[in-house]
Amino acid sequence: MSVLPIQSTLPELLQTLGEHSNVVLQAPPGAGKTTAVPLALLDAPWLNERKIIMLEPRRLAARTAAARMAAQLGEDVGETIGFQVRGERQATGKTKILVVTEGILTRLLQADPELQSTALVIFDEFHERSLQADLSLALCLQSQEYLREDLKILVMSATLDTSGVSSILNNAPIISSEGRSYPVNIEYLNPKEELEDKRQIPALMTRKIVESLDKEEGSILAFLPGVAEIKQVEDLLKERLTEKTLKGPITVSPLFGDLSREQQDQAIAPTAPGTRKIVLATNVAETSLTIEGIRIVIDSGLMRESRFNPNCGMNRLVTSTISQASATQRTGRAGRLNAGYCLRLWSEGRQRSLSAKNTPEITRSDLAPLALELAKWGVTDVSELSWLDTPPPGPMAQAQQLLQQLGALDDKLRITPHGNTMLAFGAHPRLAHMLVASVDWGLQEQACLLAALLSERDIFRGEARWDRDINKRIQALQSQGSDYRVDRGTVHRVRQQSKSWGSQLKKIVPSANCVSPPIDHSDEIGALLGLAYPDRIAKTRKDSARRFLLSSGRGAHFSHDDALSLNEYLVIADLDGQGRDARIQLAAEISLPALRSCFATQIKEEISVRWDETSGRAIALQQTQLGALVLHQRPAADIPQETLSRALLEAIRKKGLSSLPWNTETNQLRFRIEFLRQSKECEDLLGDTLVPNWSDDALLETMENWLLPHLQGLSRLEQVGQLDLHNILRGQLEWGLQQKLDDLVPTHYLVPSGSRISIDYGETPPILAVRLQELFGLAQTPTILKNRYPLMIHLLSPARRPVQITRDLVNFWANTYQEVKKELRIKYQKHYWPDDPLTAKATTKTKKRMDMGK
């Protein structure tokens, strides 16, 4: 066996892991890290009779890694080396290295947060950034922080932002390894051959495989996006390979996750001497696998990835373009054993447009399963954990809201017993809730079939897909005969999944007698679908556009005539979210009696009040509601005072603040408060006293706090005119601010003439408009805020017309007054205009009246 490049790095890795709790290992494709690193750590003294858990992103990689390590020890899998994937476990009490897939590690952590029997957790191929890997790392880090200081974590990857990972691992040391340096000749597609339609990929891939068999030596690994494309290429190759005389025998082996273990082993096993192999693989072959004899890679540049699909409310597999990092990984498959060749089925120009690395699944996925896992762990706020990419707050809040609606979380976002049962099931929370709840209705078989149907692509093909009725698909699945409308492969997968969930359901939820009132057979699928989609129960709007209103408040419609559109109520499983009203893609009928029977706990009796503009008073209806749907309504006999007050409040909010009885005194109070709030000059004078925001927007938003209590006893909009807004608003101020208000921002200023002049705070700076004569003898500019803020003085003539504006009265007396005096003496000869205003007596009178007063 040749020496693996990683082996020169192992001594440094062993020493670093002995000295640190966390380490990051970066090793290029072909370095041998997946098998060599765990084996090298078997004799580490800090293991102390405990085991190593290694996380692999896929079942095939986990089984293969375990088999290769066991073979190197000369043992069978299940002895020193074991593995555990969903539905399969080969491990014993003597197992020291347990290779697991992502969901398994999460289950192990939930069952034993301390991982008492584990010394080290290895995260292999972490660059793929799956949601489960991110979650498991976050849980391990918290366990390490609070429960297991001695737990060690090793993150390994070929292409990774090592600095970012090191940071969340408490600045863990980074170790780099060289990869195997066999050169790979990379060629790109001629731009003229580049495809716009992804459906043409199988034909192009087949042609390039046949050309490469003639052009190059060795076996071929062809990357295709999914199973459907693999089967198409396999069929096309059978036709093409019989038409040509090729050098030696050739075998064609599919490789994807749902194959049997024997078929997967056959795809990665060495071929007989003189035989060439064509492996048609999804991205399961991208990492952690060495397929013997591969020298040629043909890359479609596409993959299937899980993305949140708002149409169905769950994750769905979509075909997308790979990243540059994935392209590098795939190319590396050709250079594992010797010099290789890689053909990329896209142009060199398009290569530059590929994203640099994989998009973290946590940023593009449905977060409901993650939210349920976190609730089980005891975390309601994601900021409590360390993340490379924090779950987005919006999708996270939506996920928690859905889980509350499904009964998985309580009002404090803690997991409920029902949520624990759902989590044990392993399906999406929507489907898990439906499956668990179906037991009480005695509809387990129908629920399993429906859940499997919703997890797969549509079983109908051709024009039959235009029929939106999910009941017809269930009937096709239950039929024993052949149905020309269905895709047989999809039907087979649905039936197999249904059986699997049926077996799980029997183990997890004990059978029970039906506790719900009986429903008609025609309502069964609709009722079950309503369990999974309580937010998509819909009622017809009875219009020609075939529109429906959903219980969530959204709108939906049929894009064409469909018998389902004639029903009053539906439950919708699939929506096309484009447009104002989403298009209904898949739904089931349900009757009103079934809704009342099956969803009684969600139905509420409420009084709805609307304001009638004509009469100026509230009109109330007693409504039976399921979310946004009104199932029944009648006039309300009595309107609760709180409901009436809120209706009046909404009427005021709709009309705006101008509908309230504002006066000069109240407006000035608002202006004074706003001036205080924005004045930096008074921050130290206020101390900790809070100055409220009384802008129009702020008052409208907070009307429930300051206005609603004063609407008690009012029933008509015209009665609002009786409110004393000044005292209402002043009563909202803190006591400390009420005490300081008149001192800091007084309503009036006492001028030398003895007059109390009002200050206008509606402008900035506030204005003191006063006749010039009344300020004689005043040497300094009038101020507020404890003499820190000079007012804007509007000096008026005896006729109260502005003659000068200033914030510097001293300068006015010294430099401007004499010029102003000349003009005023001409216009207002009866009034007193002294030569020295600072020694003159302030007055409001004419000269004659002044003389009379002597």
Coordinates of C-alpha atoms in Angstrom, one line a residue, residues 675 742-746 748-750 759 761 766 768 778 780-793 807-809:
F675 CA -37.6 69.8 22.0
D742 CA -41.7 73.9 33.6
D743 CA -38.3 74.7 35.0
L744 CA -36.4 73.5 31.9
V745 CA -38.8 74.5 29.1
P746 CA -41.3 77.0 30.5
H748 CA -43.9 81.7 29.1
Y749 CA -41.1 84.1 29.7
L750 CA -41.5 87.2 32.0
I759 CA -42.7 80.7 24.0
Y761 CA -41.7 75.5 20.7
P766 CA -38.0 78.1 20.1
L768 CA -40.1 84.4 21.9
L778 CA -32.9 93.7 29.4
Q780 CA -29.0 89.5 28.1
T781 CA -30.8 87.3 25.6
P782 CA -33.7 85.4 27.2
T783 CA -32.8 81.7 27.7
I784 CA -34.2 78.3 28.7
L785 CA -32.6 75.0 29.9
K786 CA -31.1 76.7 33.0
N787 CA -29.7 79.6 30.9
R788 CA -27.9 77.2 28.5
Y789 CA -30.1 77.8 25.4
P790 CA -30.9 81.3 24.0
L791 CA -34.3 81.8 22.5
M792 CA -34.8 83.1 19.0
I793 CA -36.2 86.7 19.7
R807 CA -30.4 85.3 19.3
D808 CA -27.9 87.9 20.5
L809 CA -29.7 90.8 22.3

